[in-house]
């Protein structure tokens, strides 16, 4: 994702010759005589960092980022700042999930990463692996800004994806480097390969798509980013965001390759326009394409959506992709783009295909136009990813639910049948901040729950009214934003005549699933340690069923 605000200037990347000496080639596979030199350099950098001297980090961006994360992540771990089952970076800033995929027997998650600050700045690719989507193992930093095409201040290695192809594991990403003639930060598509899924080598052909190298002249070269790749019929296809040179709107482009280095432009997948700005914004970011249950889906993140509570959103469309022309024909009767998540903190979703056939989605649990939850709480890291969700299509609509692996960490269920007398009531059996909570009740205005509540009953309110489910975080989030950033709602269709809600709570976040996953809402909260109570509420006499599973990892 391209930064939407100016960031403070950092020092320029060191000369290419020095970066080359200390890049992947030396770190992973240099000759034995270089080994001692690299180990000595690692010790020197580590000593400098421990002494508070960070001026040398630009000498070897990949190595420096790795050492920095190793040194300072433990303090965050020991301070209890982590959520229980949501992934967060070792230190610093994290945004878009990248390269979400399965390789070498493990789930692979890369992410946009700035280790040196809890604010966005020159981007690296962090890396973690898992076998169950719940417990993650940190891996060495995969990509760092160390080349002319991706090494400029305010640029770096922007978002992308991963694929196993031709016996190698590939990262495809947007490199952002400064053009010496125009001083413009140009966005180009680049590739790195690996034999082990840990250490990556940027290929000599980079950038593989750029101005004058396969990029249509009708595209703004400073708004060309976020490639998502997949294989079909032996070819690798790429969907990528591209701003129009003629106006402020954009389109998604389709490219094809048979060797990862040479790419053919096939056409325009989808375009935005002024007439549809409320649904598809101006600039589309972070596109994804996949097939699911016989349906073809395109996802993307529109910026500057007219009247949208978050300004930037995440949407999807169902239809059919013509691989020869690139055009995506939206399915008849589907209408306009539909939101993936109706909450506040969900952006840049990316999906992967699990070996068992499930399509799994993860997203950045943050809204780009608001302060990060980490900065609001004074944490040593900025953001987290959503808990991964299984996707499925039902009645032409995308549904989602937390991956089933979380159930392996459930404590025995606590079931409560509560009869409300029209007042909110504390239900001690349902207290907690790390749990799966399911609610079921007949439709009744004002019925629902308050979670993350304090002793006065102030917390995150979730309630039904006139066919919709509302989420109100006014009491557990700073009030420095308009009401649209504090209260949101989605339709709440009935299942067997009942309102059915599932809440996944993890200390400072809530993911809410309505009507067996037909709709979802995600929100961060700034609730403190005393916000651990749960209330059930209604405005009239009503019987409610609640089932709680505490989650222990």
Short mmCIF file of C-alpha atoms in Angstrom, two decimals:
data_model
loop_
_atom_site.label_atom_id
_atom_site.label_comp_id
_atom_site.label_asym_id
_atom_site.label_seq_id
_atom_site.Cartn_x
_atom_site.Cartn_y
_atom_site.Cartn_z
CA UNK A 1 0.00 0.00 0.00
CA UNK A 2 1.31 3.44 -0.92
CA UNK A 3 1.61 5.94 1.92
CA UNK A 4 -1.18 8.55 1.81
CA UNK A 5 0.64 11.08 4.01
CA UNK A 6 4.09 12.61 3.98
CA UNK A 7 6.51 10.88 6.29
CA UNK A 8 9.58 12.40 7.87
CA UNK A 9 12.67 12.20 5.72
CA UNK A 10 15.20 9.51 6.60
CA UNK A 11 18.78 9.19 5.43
CA UNK A 12 19.33 7.89 1.92
CA UNK A 13 20.38 4.30 1.35
CA UNK A 14 24.16 3.82 1.17
CA UNK A 15 25.96 3.40 -2.13
CA UNK A 16 24.94 0.39 -4.20
CA UNK A 17 28.42 -1.11 -3.98
CA UNK A 18 28.36 -1.27 -0.19
CA UNK A 19 24.77 -2.53 -0.16
CA UNK A 20 25.71 -5.28 -2.60
CA UNK A 21 28.56 -6.47 -0.36
CA UNK A 22 26.20 -6.83 2.57
CA UNK A 23 23.08 -8.02 0.72
CA UNK A 24 21.51 -11.44 0.51
CA UNK A 25 24.28 -12.81 -1.69
CA UNK A 26 26.83 -12.38 1.08
CA UNK A 27 24.53 -13.08 3.98
CA UNK A 28 23.15 -16.37 2.63
CA UNK A 29 25.70 -17.80 0.27
CA UNK A 30 28.96 -15.87 0.12
CA UNK A 31 32.28 -17.62 0.14
CA UNK A 32 33.70 -18.92 3.40
CA UNK A 33 36.28 -16.14 3.64
CA UNK A 34 33.43 -13.62 3.80
CA UNK A 35 31.76 -15.46 6.68
CA UNK A 36 33.97 -14.06 9.39
CA UNK A 37 33.62 -10.56 7.98
CA UNK A 38 29.81 -10.81 8.02
CA UNK A 39 29.74 -12.16 11.57
CA UNK A 40 32.00 -9.33 12.70
CA UNK A 41 29.74 -6.82 10.99
CA UNK A 42 26.71 -8.33 12.72
CA UNK A 43 28.45 -7.97 16.09
CA UNK A 44 29.36 -4.36 15.35
CA UNK A 45 25.81 -3.46 14.35
CA UNK A 46 24.37 -5.19 17.39
CA UNK A 47 26.80 -3.37 19.70
CA UNK A 48 25.94 -0.04 18.08
CA UNK A 49 22.20 -0.66 18.46
CA UNK A 50 22.60 -1.67 22.10
CA UNK A 51 24.44 1.59 22.68
CA UNK A 52 21.60 3.55 21.08
CA UNK A 53 23.53 4.34 17.90
CA UNK A 54 21.31 3.69 14.88
CA UNK A 55 23.25 5.73 12.34
CA UNK A 56 24.79 2.61 10.76
CA UNK A 57 21.55 0.82 9.87
CA UNK A 58 21.72 1.97 6.26
CA UNK A 59 25.01 0.16 5.67
CA UNK A 60 23.21 -3.20 5.43
CA UNK A 61 19.42 -2.71 5.47
CA UNK A 62 18.47 -6.39 5.56
CA UNK A 63 20.90 -7.36 8.30
CA UNK A 64 20.23 -4.23 10.34
CA UNK A 65 16.45 -4.72 10.30
CA UNK A 66 16.86 -8.33 11.41
CA UNK A 67 19.19 -7.46 14.29
CA UNK A 68 17.00 -4.57 15.44
CA UNK A 69 13.93 -6.79 15.64
CA UNK A 70 15.84 -9.47 17.54
CA UNK A 71 17.13 -6.97 20.08
CA UNK A 72 13.95 -5.10 20.93
CA UNK A 73 11.06 -7.54 20.47
CA UNK A 74 11.62 -9.24 23.83
CA UNK A 75 10.84 -6.06 25.75
CA UNK A 76 7.43 -5.87 24.06
CA UNK A 77 6.80 -9.56 24.71
CA UNK A 78 7.70 -9.20 28.38
CA UNK A 79 5.58 -6.07 28.81
CA UNK A 80 2.42 -8.02 27.96
CA UNK A 81 1.59 -5.82 24.99
CA UNK A 82 0.84 -8.68 22.61
CA UNK A 83 -2.59 -9.97 21.78
CA UNK A 84 -3.10 -13.67 22.35
CA UNK A 85 -3.82 -15.03 18.88
CA UNK A 86 -3.42 -12.08 16.50
CA UNK A 87 -0.10 -11.67 14.72
CA UNK A 88 1.89 -8.51 15.38
CA UNK A 89 5.39 -7.47 14.25
CA UNK A 90 8.46 -7.96 16.45
CA UNK A 91 8.77 -4.18 16.86
CA UNK A 92 7.79 -1.03 15.04
CA UNK A 93 5.24 -0.56 12.30
CA UNK A 94 3.34 -3.14 10.28
CA UNK A 95 0.70 -2.66 7.60
CA UNK A 96 -0.48 -4.80 4.67
CA UNK A 97 -0.18 -8.58 4.76
CA UNK A 98 1.97 -9.72 1.83
CA UNK A 99 2.85 -13.05 0.25
CA UNK A 100 0.17 -14.92 2.20
CA UNK A 101 0.66 -18.45 0.90
CA UNK A 102 1.59 -22.05 1.64
CA UNK A 103 5.11 -23.27 0.95
CA UNK A 104 7.42 -26.01 2.22
CA UNK A 105 4.81 -27.41 4.59
CA UNK A 106 4.06 -24.12 6.33
CA UNK A 107 1.75 -21.14 6.13
CA UNK A 108 3.79 -18.14 5.00
CA UNK A 109 2.93 -14.58 6.04
CA UNK A 110 4.97 -11.60 4.92
CA UNK A 111 4.03 -8.05 5.83
CA UNK A 112 4.91 -4.41 5.30
CA UNK A 113 7.38 -3.57 8.04
CA UNK A 114 9.31 -0.62 9.43
CA UNK A 115 11.23 -1.91 12.46
CA UNK A 116 12.61 1.46 13.52
CA UNK A 117 9.40 3.34 14.39
CA UNK A 118 5.73 2.81 15.16
CA UNK A 119 5.02 5.16 12.25
CA UNK A 120 4.98 4.30 8.56
CA UNK A 121 8.32 4.80 6.82
CA UNK A 122 10.60 3.16 4.23
CA UNK A 123 9.25 -0.35 3.80
CA UNK A 124 10.76 -3.78 4.41
CA UNK A 125 9.09 -7.19 4.22
CA UNK A 126 8.82 -8.93 7.57
CA UNK A 127 8.18 -12.68 7.60
CA UNK A 128 6.57 -15.28 9.86
CA UNK A 129 5.44 -18.89 9.44
CA UNK A 130 2.81 -21.06 11.09
CA UNK A 131 1.33 -24.53 10.94
CA UNK A 132 -2.11 -23.57 12.30
CA UNK A 133 -2.72 -19.80 11.80
CA UNK A 134 -2.62 -19.31 15.59
CA UNK A 135 1.01 -19.68 16.67
CA UNK A 136 3.52 -17.83 14.51
CA UNK A 137 7.28 -18.24 14.30
CA UNK A 138 9.27 -15.14 13.38
CA UNK A 139 11.58 -15.53 10.41
CA UNK A 140 14.42 -13.33 9.16
CA UNK A 141 13.41 -10.15 7.34
CA UNK A 142 12.76 -11.21 3.74
CA UNK A 143 13.25 -7.97 1.79
CA UNK A 144 14.91 -4.67 2.60
CA UNK A 145 15.30 -1.47 0.56
CA UNK A 146 18.83 -1.91 -0.80
CA UNK A 147 18.60 -1.34 -4.57
CA UNK A 148 18.14 1.84 -6.65
CA UNK A 149 14.64 0.71 -7.69
CA UNK A 150 13.44 0.08 -4.11
CA UNK A 151 15.85 1.94 -1.83
CA UNK A 152 14.72 5.56 -1.63
CA UNK A 153 13.61 7.33 1.51
CA UNK A 154 9.83 7.24 1.68
CA UNK A 155 9.80 4.28 -0.69
CA UNK A 156 11.15 0.78 -0.25
CA UNK A 157 9.72 -2.68 -0.84
CA UNK A 158 5.98 -2.12 -1.04
CA UNK A 159 3.22 -4.73 -1.03
CA UNK A 160 2.97 -7.84 -3.15
CA UNK A 161 2.43 -11.57 -3.10
CA UNK A 162 4.17 -14.96 -3.31
CA UNK A 163 3.97 -18.04 -5.48
CA UNK A 164 5.69 -21.40 -5.87
CA UNK A 165 6.53 -21.82 -9.55
CA UNK A 166 9.15 -23.65 -11.56
CA UNK A 167 10.73 -25.24 -8.51
CA UNK A 168 11.32 -21.96 -6.69
CA UNK A 169 9.47 -19.75 -4.26
CA UNK A 170 8.96 -16.22 -5.57
CA UNK A 171 8.10 -12.89 -4.00
CA UNK A 172 6.58 -10.33 -6.37
CA UNK A 173 6.54 -6.82 -4.93
CA UNK A 174 6.40 -3.14 -5.76
CA UNK A 175 9.78 -1.43 -5.64
CA UNK A 176 9.68 2.30 -4.96
CA UNK A 177 12.76 4.27 -5.92
CA UNK A 178 13.44 7.90 -6.76
CA UNK A 179 13.96 8.97 -10.35
CA UNK A 180 17.11 11.09 -10.45
CA UNK A 181 15.85 13.28 -13.29
CA UNK A 182 12.38 14.10 -11.97
CA UNK A 183 12.88 13.40 -8.24
CA UNK A 184 9.63 11.42 -8.45
CA UNK A 185 9.17 8.20 -6.48
CA UNK A 186 8.50 5.66 -9.21
CA UNK A 187 6.60 2.45 -8.50
CA UNK A 188 7.74 -0.64 -10.39
CA UNK A 189 7.13 -4.38 -10.12
CA UNK A 190 10.02 -6.50 -8.92
CA UNK A 191 10.78 -10.15 -8.17
CA UNK A 192 12.90 -12.08 -5.67
CA UNK A 193 13.43 -15.84 -5.56
CA UNK A 194 14.34 -18.41 -2.93
CA UNK A 195 15.22 -22.08 -2.70
CA UNK A 196 14.33 -22.40 0.98
CA UNK A 197 11.61 -19.82 1.62
CA UNK A 198 13.81 -17.94 4.08
CA UNK A 199 16.52 -16.08 2.15
CA UNK A 200 15.56 -14.26 -1.05
CA UNK A 201 17.61 -12.98 -3.96
CA UNK A 202 16.34 -10.06 -6.04
CA UNK A 203 16.69 -11.04 -9.68
CA UNK A 204 18.96 -9.20 -12.11
CA UNK A 205 16.05 -8.35 -14.43
CA UNK A 206 14.42 -6.06 -11.85
CA UNK A 207 12.32 -4.10 -12.25
CA UNK A 208 10.34 -6.53 -14.40
CA UNK A 209 7.53 -4.06 -15.21
CA UNK A 210 8.22 -0.34 -15.23
CA UNK A 211 7.84 2.83 -17.24
CA UNK A 212 9.32 1.98 -20.65
CA UNK A 213 9.31 -1.73 -19.77
CA UNK A 214 5.83 -3.09 -20.31
CA UNK A 215 3.88 -0.43 -18.42
CA UNK A 216 1.20 1.22 -20.58
CA UNK A 217 1.88 4.92 -21.12
CA UNK A 218 -1.62 5.71 -19.88
CA UNK A 219 -0.59 4.75 -16.32
CA UNK A 220 0.85 7.12 -13.69
CA UNK A 221 4.29 5.63 -12.93
CA UNK A 222 4.06 6.82 -9.30
CA UNK A 223 0.76 4.96 -8.72
CA UNK A 224 1.44 1.41 -9.92
CA UNK A 225 1.53 -1.10 -7.08
CA UNK A 226 0.50 -4.18 -5.09
CA UNK A 227 0.84 -7.14 -7.48
CA UNK A 228 -1.09 -10.33 -6.68
CA UNK A 229 0.05 -13.42 -8.63
CA UNK A 230 -1.43 -16.86 -9.21
CA UNK A 231 -0.88 -19.77 -11.59
CA UNK A 232 -3.39 -20.99 -14.16
CA UNK A 233 -2.80 -23.47 -16.99
CA UNK A 234 0.97 -23.27 -16.51
CA UNK A 235 1.13 -19.47 -16.75
CA UNK A 236 1.59 -16.95 -13.95
CA UNK A 237 -0.89 -14.07 -13.93
CA UNK A 238 -0.60 -10.78 -12.09
CA UNK A 239 -3.35 -8.34 -11.15
CA UNK A 240 -1.95 -4.96 -10.15
CA UNK A 241 -3.25 -1.46 -9.32
CA UNK A 242 -2.57 1.39 -11.72
CA UNK A 243 -3.49 5.08 -11.55
CA UNK A 244 -4.63 6.80 -14.73
CA UNK A 245 -2.24 9.36 -16.19
CA UNK A 246 -5.22 11.41 -17.44
CA UNK A 247 -7.21 11.80 -14.18
CA UNK A 248 -7.33 10.88 -10.49
CA UNK A 249 -8.99 7.51 -11.02
CA UNK A 250 -7.49 4.10 -11.60
CA UNK A 251 -7.81 0.57 -12.91
CA UNK A 252 -6.62 -2.94 -12.29
CA UNK A 253 -4.32 -4.43 -14.93
CA UNK A 254 -3.62 -8.04 -15.88
CA UNK A 255 -0.16 -9.32 -16.90
CA UNK A 256 1.12 -12.79 -17.77
CA UNK A 257 4.51 -14.48 -17.51
CA UNK A 258 6.06 -17.89 -18.09
CA UNK A 259 9.40 -17.22 -16.37
CA UNK A 260 8.71 -14.52 -13.71
CA UNK A 261 11.11 -12.11 -15.43
CA UNK A 262 9.29 -11.25 -18.66
CA UNK A 263 5.70 -10.04 -18.44
CA UNK A 264 3.08 -9.49 -21.12
CA UNK A 265 0.29 -6.92 -20.65
CA UNK A 266 -3.10 -8.51 -21.31
CA UNK A 267 -5.53 -5.69 -20.54
CA UNK A 268 -7.65 -3.80 -18.03
CA UNK A 269 -9.54 -5.85 -15.46
CA UNK A 270 -11.66 -3.10 -13.93
CA UNK A 271 -11.76 0.72 -13.87
CA UNK A 272 -12.94 3.33 -11.36
CA UNK A 273 -14.79 6.50 -12.28
CA UNK A 274 -16.32 9.63 -10.78
CA UNK A 275 -19.83 8.18 -11.05
CA UNK A 276 -18.91 5.21 -8.84
CA UNK A 277 -16.59 6.94 -6.37
CA UNK A 278 -18.82 6.07 -3.40
CA UNK A 279 -18.27 2.36 -4.14
CA UNK A 280 -14.85 2.12 -5.76
CA UNK A 281 -13.13 5.37 -4.76
CA UNK A 282 -10.38 6.97 -6.82
CA UNK A 283 -7.26 4.83 -6.50
CA UNK A 284 -7.70 1.09 -6.08
CA UNK A 285 -5.03 -0.65 -4.00
CA UNK A 286 -4.13 -4.16 -2.87
CA UNK A 287 -6.07 -6.21 -5.43
CA UNK A 288 -6.69 -9.94 -5.16
CA UNK A 289 -8.27 -12.49 -7.48
CA UNK A 290 -9.38 -16.03 -6.70
CA UNK A 291 -11.91 -18.70 -7.59
CA UNK A 292 -14.14 -20.03 -4.83
CA UNK A 293 -17.07 -22.44 -4.92
CA UNK A 294 -17.45 -21.94 -8.67
CA UNK A 295 -17.36 -18.15 -8.37
CA UNK A 296 -14.58 -15.79 -9.50
CA UNK A 297 -13.88 -12.96 -7.05
CA UNK A 298 -11.93 -9.72 -7.42
CA UNK A 299 -11.10 -7.83 -4.21
CA UNK A 300 -9.54 -4.40 -3.94
CA UNK A 301 -9.21 -1.45 -1.57
CA UNK A 302 -10.67 1.84 -2.84
CA UNK A 303 -9.19 5.07 -1.55
CA UNK A 304 -11.22 8.28 -1.12
CA UNK A 305 -14.66 6.65 -1.13
CA UNK A 306 -17.28 9.39 -1.07
CA UNK A 307 -19.04 9.48 2.30
CA UNK A 308 -17.38 6.33 3.63
CA UNK A 309 -16.86 6.06 7.41
CA UNK A 310 -13.22 5.03 6.90
CA UNK A 311 -12.49 7.03 3.71
CA UNK A 312 -10.71 3.92 2.42
CA UNK A 313 -12.45 0.55 2.26
CA UNK A 314 -12.21 -3.08 1.12
CA UNK A 315 -14.66 -4.38 -1.48
CA UNK A 316 -15.29 -7.41 -3.67
CA UNK A 317 -17.07 -8.24 -6.91
CA UNK A 318 -18.16 -11.56 -8.38
CA UNK A 319 -17.97 -12.26 -12.08
CA UNK A 320 -15.77 -13.81 -14.72
CA UNK A 321 -12.24 -12.92 -15.86
CA UNK A 322 -11.30 -13.10 -19.53
CA UNK A 323 -7.63 -14.07 -19.41
CA UNK A 324 -7.02 -13.03 -23.02
CA UNK A 325 -8.37 -9.47 -22.76
CA UNK A 326 -7.99 -8.99 -19.01
CA UNK A 327 -11.60 -7.81 -18.64
CA UNK A 328 -13.56 -8.84 -15.56
CA UNK A 329 -17.29 -9.03 -16.31
CA UNK A 330 -19.31 -8.51 -13.13
CA UNK A 331 -21.96 -11.20 -12.69
CA UNK A 332 -25.44 -10.31 -13.84
CA UNK A 333 -27.55 -9.15 -10.91
CA UNK A 334 -24.56 -8.72 -8.60
CA UNK A 335 -24.82 -4.94 -8.66
CA UNK A 336 -22.00 -2.72 -7.42
CA UNK A 337 -18.99 -3.55 -5.30
CA UNK A 338 -19.80 -4.97 -1.86
CA UNK A 339 -17.88 -4.38 1.35
CA UNK A 340 -15.79 -7.23 2.71
CA UNK A 341 -16.03 -5.97 6.30
CA UNK A 342 -18.41 -3.38 7.72
CA UNK A 343 -16.25 -2.34 10.67
CA UNK A 344 -13.53 0.22 11.29
CA UNK A 345 -10.23 -1.66 11.22
CA UNK A 346 -9.97 -3.88 8.16
CA UNK A 347 -7.84 -3.08 5.11
CA UNK A 348 -5.65 -4.67 2.42
CA UNK A 349 -7.09 -8.21 2.64
CA UNK A 350 -5.11 -10.96 0.94
CA UNK A 351 -6.07 -14.59 0.44
CA UNK A 352 -4.29 -17.91 0.12
CA UNK A 353 -5.32 -21.41 -0.93
CA UNK A 354 -4.68 -23.95 1.83
CA UNK A 355 -3.68 -27.49 0.77
CA UNK A 356 -6.98 -28.77 2.18
CA UNK A 357 -8.88 -26.62 -0.33
CA UNK A 358 -9.92 -23.76 1.95
CA UNK A 359 -9.59 -20.16 0.78
CA UNK A 360 -8.19 -18.21 3.77
CA UNK A 361 -8.17 -14.42 4.11
CA UNK A 362 -6.16 -12.16 6.38
CA UNK A 363 -6.14 -8.35 6.53
CA UNK A 364 -4.42 -5.42 8.17
CA UNK A 365 -6.42 -4.70 11.33
CA UNK A 366 -6.26 -0.93 11.04
CA UNK A 367 -7.71 2.00 9.14
CA UNK A 368 -5.04 4.00 7.26
CA UNK A 369 -6.54 7.41 8.07
CA UNK A 370 -6.55 6.98 11.87
CA UNK A 371 -3.83 6.69 14.52
CA UNK A 372 -2.66 3.13 15.08
CA UNK A 373 -3.91 1.27 18.13
CA UNK A 374 -0.29 0.82 19.22
CA UNK A 375 0.36 4.55 19.25
CA UNK A 376 -2.87 5.19 21.17
CA UNK A 377 -1.86 2.65 23.81
CA UNK A 378 1.83 3.56 23.92
CA UNK A 379 2.97 0.16 22.68
CA UNK A 380 6.31 -0.65 21.07
CA UNK A 381 4.58 -1.83 17.91
CA UNK A 382 1.82 -0.24 15.87
CA UNK A 383 -0.64 -2.74 14.41
CA UNK A 384 -1.78 -6.35 14.11
CA UNK A 385 -3.34 -8.52 11.44
CA UNK A 386 -6.88 -9.82 11.66
CA UNK A 387 -7.31 -13.42 12.72
CA UNK A 388 -7.39 -15.47 9.49
CA UNK A 389 -10.84 -16.25 8.11
CA UNK A 390 -12.21 -19.07 5.98
CA UNK A 391 -14.16 -17.80 2.98
CA UNK A 392 -17.09 -19.47 1.28
CA UNK A 393 -19.80 -18.41 -1.15
CA UNK A 394 -23.46 -18.91 -0.29
CA UNK A 395 -26.43 -17.53 -2.24
CA UNK A 396 -24.02 -15.49 -4.35
CA UNK A 397 -22.52 -13.70 -1.34
CA UNK A 398 -19.10 -13.98 0.23
CA UNK A 399 -19.22 -15.39 3.77
CA UNK A 400 -16.41 -15.57 6.32
CA UNK A 401 -15.66 -17.19 9.66
CA UNK A 402 -12.56 -17.59 11.84
CA UNK A 403 -10.38 -20.50 10.75
CA UNK A 404 -11.37 -23.68 12.57
CA UNK A 405 -7.87 -24.12 14.05
CA UNK A 406 -8.73 -21.62 16.79
CA UNK A 407 -11.09 -24.23 18.27
CA UNK A 408 -8.04 -26.27 19.32
CA UNK A 409 -7.34 -23.55 21.88
CA UNK A 410 -10.86 -23.35 23.33
CA UNK A 411 -11.48 -24.04 26.98
CA UNK A 412 -14.68 -26.01 27.71
CA UNK A 413 -17.81 -24.05 26.82
CA UNK A 414 -19.78 -22.04 29.34
CA UNK A 415 -23.45 -21.85 28.34
CA UNK A 416 -25.80 -19.25 29.81
CA UNK A 417 -29.53 -18.82 29.19
CA UNK A 418 -30.28 -15.30 30.34
CA UNK A 419 -33.71 -13.74 30.69
CA UNK A 420 -33.44 -9.99 30.42
CA UNK A 421 -36.03 -7.78 32.07
CA UNK A 422 -35.34 -4.82 29.80
CA UNK A 423 -32.16 -3.70 31.58
CA UNK A 424 -28.47 -4.38 30.97
CA UNK A 425 -27.11 -6.94 33.43
CA UNK A 426 -23.62 -8.15 34.27
CA UNK A 427 -23.17 -11.87 33.54
CA UNK A 428 -19.99 -12.92 35.37
CA UNK A 429 -19.86 -16.30 33.65
CA UNK A 430 -19.23 -14.46 30.37
CA UNK A 431 -16.48 -12.12 31.61
CA UNK A 432 -13.14 -12.09 29.80
CA UNK A 433 -11.13 -10.39 27.10
CA UNK A 434 -9.86 -13.37 25.12
CA UNK A 435 -12.72 -15.57 24.01
CA UNK A 436 -15.16 -16.75 21.40
CA UNK A 437 -18.67 -15.65 22.38
CA UNK A 438 -21.82 -16.72 20.53
CA UNK A 439 -25.19 -15.06 21.07
CA UNK A 440 -28.61 -16.12 19.87
CA UNK A 441 -31.97 -14.43 20.48
CA UNK A 442 -35.26 -13.51 18.85
CA UNK A 443 -35.17 -10.15 17.05
CA UNK A 444 -35.75 -7.39 19.58
CA UNK A 445 -34.61 -3.79 19.34
CA UNK A 446 -31.76 -2.98 21.69
CA UNK A 447 -30.90 -6.61 22.40
CA UNK A 448 -27.24 -7.57 22.45
CA UNK A 449 -24.15 -7.43 24.63
CA UNK A 450 -21.53 -5.10 26.04
CA UNK A 451 -18.04 -6.59 26.10
CA UNK A 452 -14.73 -5.12 27.28
CA UNK A 453 -16.83 -3.38 29.94
CA UNK A 454 -15.63 -1.73 33.13
CA UNK A 455 -17.38 -1.84 36.49
CA UNK A 456 -19.77 0.90 35.38
CA UNK A 457 -20.82 -1.13 32.35
CA UNK A 458 -19.00 1.08 29.83
CA UNK A 459 -17.52 -0.95 26.98
CA UNK A 460 -17.99 -2.07 23.40
CA UNK A 461 -21.72 -2.21 22.65
CA UNK A 462 -23.10 -4.66 20.10
CA UNK A 463 -26.85 -4.57 19.66
CA UNK A 464 -29.69 -5.30 17.24
CA UNK A 465 -32.13 -2.68 15.99
CA UNK A 466 -34.61 -2.75 13.11
CA UNK A 467 -32.91 -5.49 11.13
CA UNK A 468 -29.33 -4.31 11.62
CA UNK A 469 -26.54 -5.10 14.05
CA UNK A 470 -24.74 -2.09 15.48
CA UNK A 471 -21.23 -1.82 16.89
CA UNK A 472 -20.58 1.22 19.11
CA UNK A 473 -17.07 1.73 20.47
CA UNK A 474 -17.65 5.26 21.81
CA UNK A 475 -16.79 4.21 25.37
CA UNK A 476 -13.59 2.33 24.49
CA UNK A 477 -11.97 4.44 21.79
CA UNK A 478 -10.76 8.06 21.78
CA UNK A 479 -13.52 10.50 20.85
CA UNK A 480 -11.33 12.64 18.61
CA UNK A 481 -13.01 11.37 15.47
CA UNK A 482 -16.49 11.96 14.05
CA UNK A 483 -19.34 9.67 15.11
CA UNK A 484 -18.94 7.71 11.88
CA UNK A 485 -15.64 6.42 13.28
CA UNK A 486 -17.28 5.22 16.48
CA UNK A 487 -20.58 3.62 15.43
CA UNK A 488 -21.20 1.34 12.47
CA UNK A 489 -23.74 -1.31 11.48
CA UNK A 490 -24.44 -4.11 9.02
CA UNK A 491 -27.64 -5.95 8.05
CA UNK A 492 -28.55 -8.79 10.40
CA UNK A 493 -30.61 -11.35 8.50
CA UNK A 494 -32.27 -13.96 10.68
CA UNK A 495 -31.24 -17.61 10.78
CA UNK A 496 -34.17 -19.86 11.69
CA UNK A 497 -35.94 -16.79 13.04
CA UNK A 498 -33.05 -15.84 15.33
CA UNK A 499 -30.37 -13.19 15.46
CA UNK A 500 -27.06 -15.04 15.52
CA UNK A 501 -23.81 -13.28 16.43
CA UNK A 502 -20.29 -14.58 16.92
CA UNK A 503 -17.65 -12.43 18.60
CA UNK A 504 -13.93 -13.16 18.57
CA UNK A 505 -12.32 -11.04 21.29
CA UNK A 506 -8.60 -10.62 21.88
CA UNK A 507 -7.66 -8.02 24.52
CA UNK A 508 -7.88 -4.91 22.29
CA UNK A 509 -9.87 -6.09 19.28
CA UNK A 510 -13.25 -7.52 18.37
CA UNK A 511 -14.16 -9.37 15.20
CA UNK A 512 -17.92 -9.74 14.86
CA UNK A 513 -19.63 -12.22 12.52
CA UNK A 514 -23.33 -11.93 11.80
CA UNK A 515 -25.74 -14.53 10.40
CA UNK A 516 -23.21 -17.36 10.12
CA UNK A 517 -20.62 -15.06 8.52
CA UNK A 518 -22.77 -13.26 5.96
CA UNK A 519 -21.51 -9.96 7.38
CA UNK A 520 -18.51 -9.04 9.51
CA UNK A 521 -17.30 -6.04 11.49
CA UNK A 522 -13.80 -5.50 12.89
CA UNK A 523 -12.82 -2.91 15.49
CA UNK A 524 -9.88 -2.10 17.73
CA UNK A 525 -10.52 -0.76 21.22
CA UNK A 526 -8.40 1.00 23.83
CA UNK A 527 -9.94 -0.85 26.76
CA UNK A 528 -7.60 -1.26 29.74
CA UNK A 529 -7.10 -4.17 32.10
CA UNK A 530 -10.23 -3.33 34.11
CA UNK A 531 -12.40 -3.60 30.99
CA UNK A 532 -13.05 -7.32 31.29
CA UNK A 533 -16.75 -7.53 32.16
CA UNK A 534 -19.63 -8.68 29.95
CA UNK A 535 -23.24 -7.54 30.07
CA UNK A 536 -26.31 -8.80 28.24
CA UNK A 537 -28.93 -6.22 27.37
CA UNK A 538 -32.38 -5.70 25.89
CA UNK A 539 -35.14 -3.13 26.02
CA UNK A 540 -37.88 -5.64 26.80
CA UNK A 541 -38.23 -9.03 28.41
CA UNK A 542 -36.21 -11.43 26.29
CA UNK A 543 -34.48 -14.78 26.63
CA UNK A 544 -30.94 -14.90 25.24
CA UNK A 545 -28.60 -17.84 24.78
CA UNK A 546 -24.87 -17.18 25.18
CA UNK A 547 -22.02 -19.66 24.80
CA UNK A 548 -18.47 -18.66 25.77
CA UNK A 549 -15.21 -20.41 25.00
CA UNK A 550 -12.18 -18.86 26.66
CA UNK A 551 -9.16 -19.01 24.34
CA UNK A 552 -5.80 -20.01 25.81
CA UNK A 553 -2.73 -20.19 23.55
#
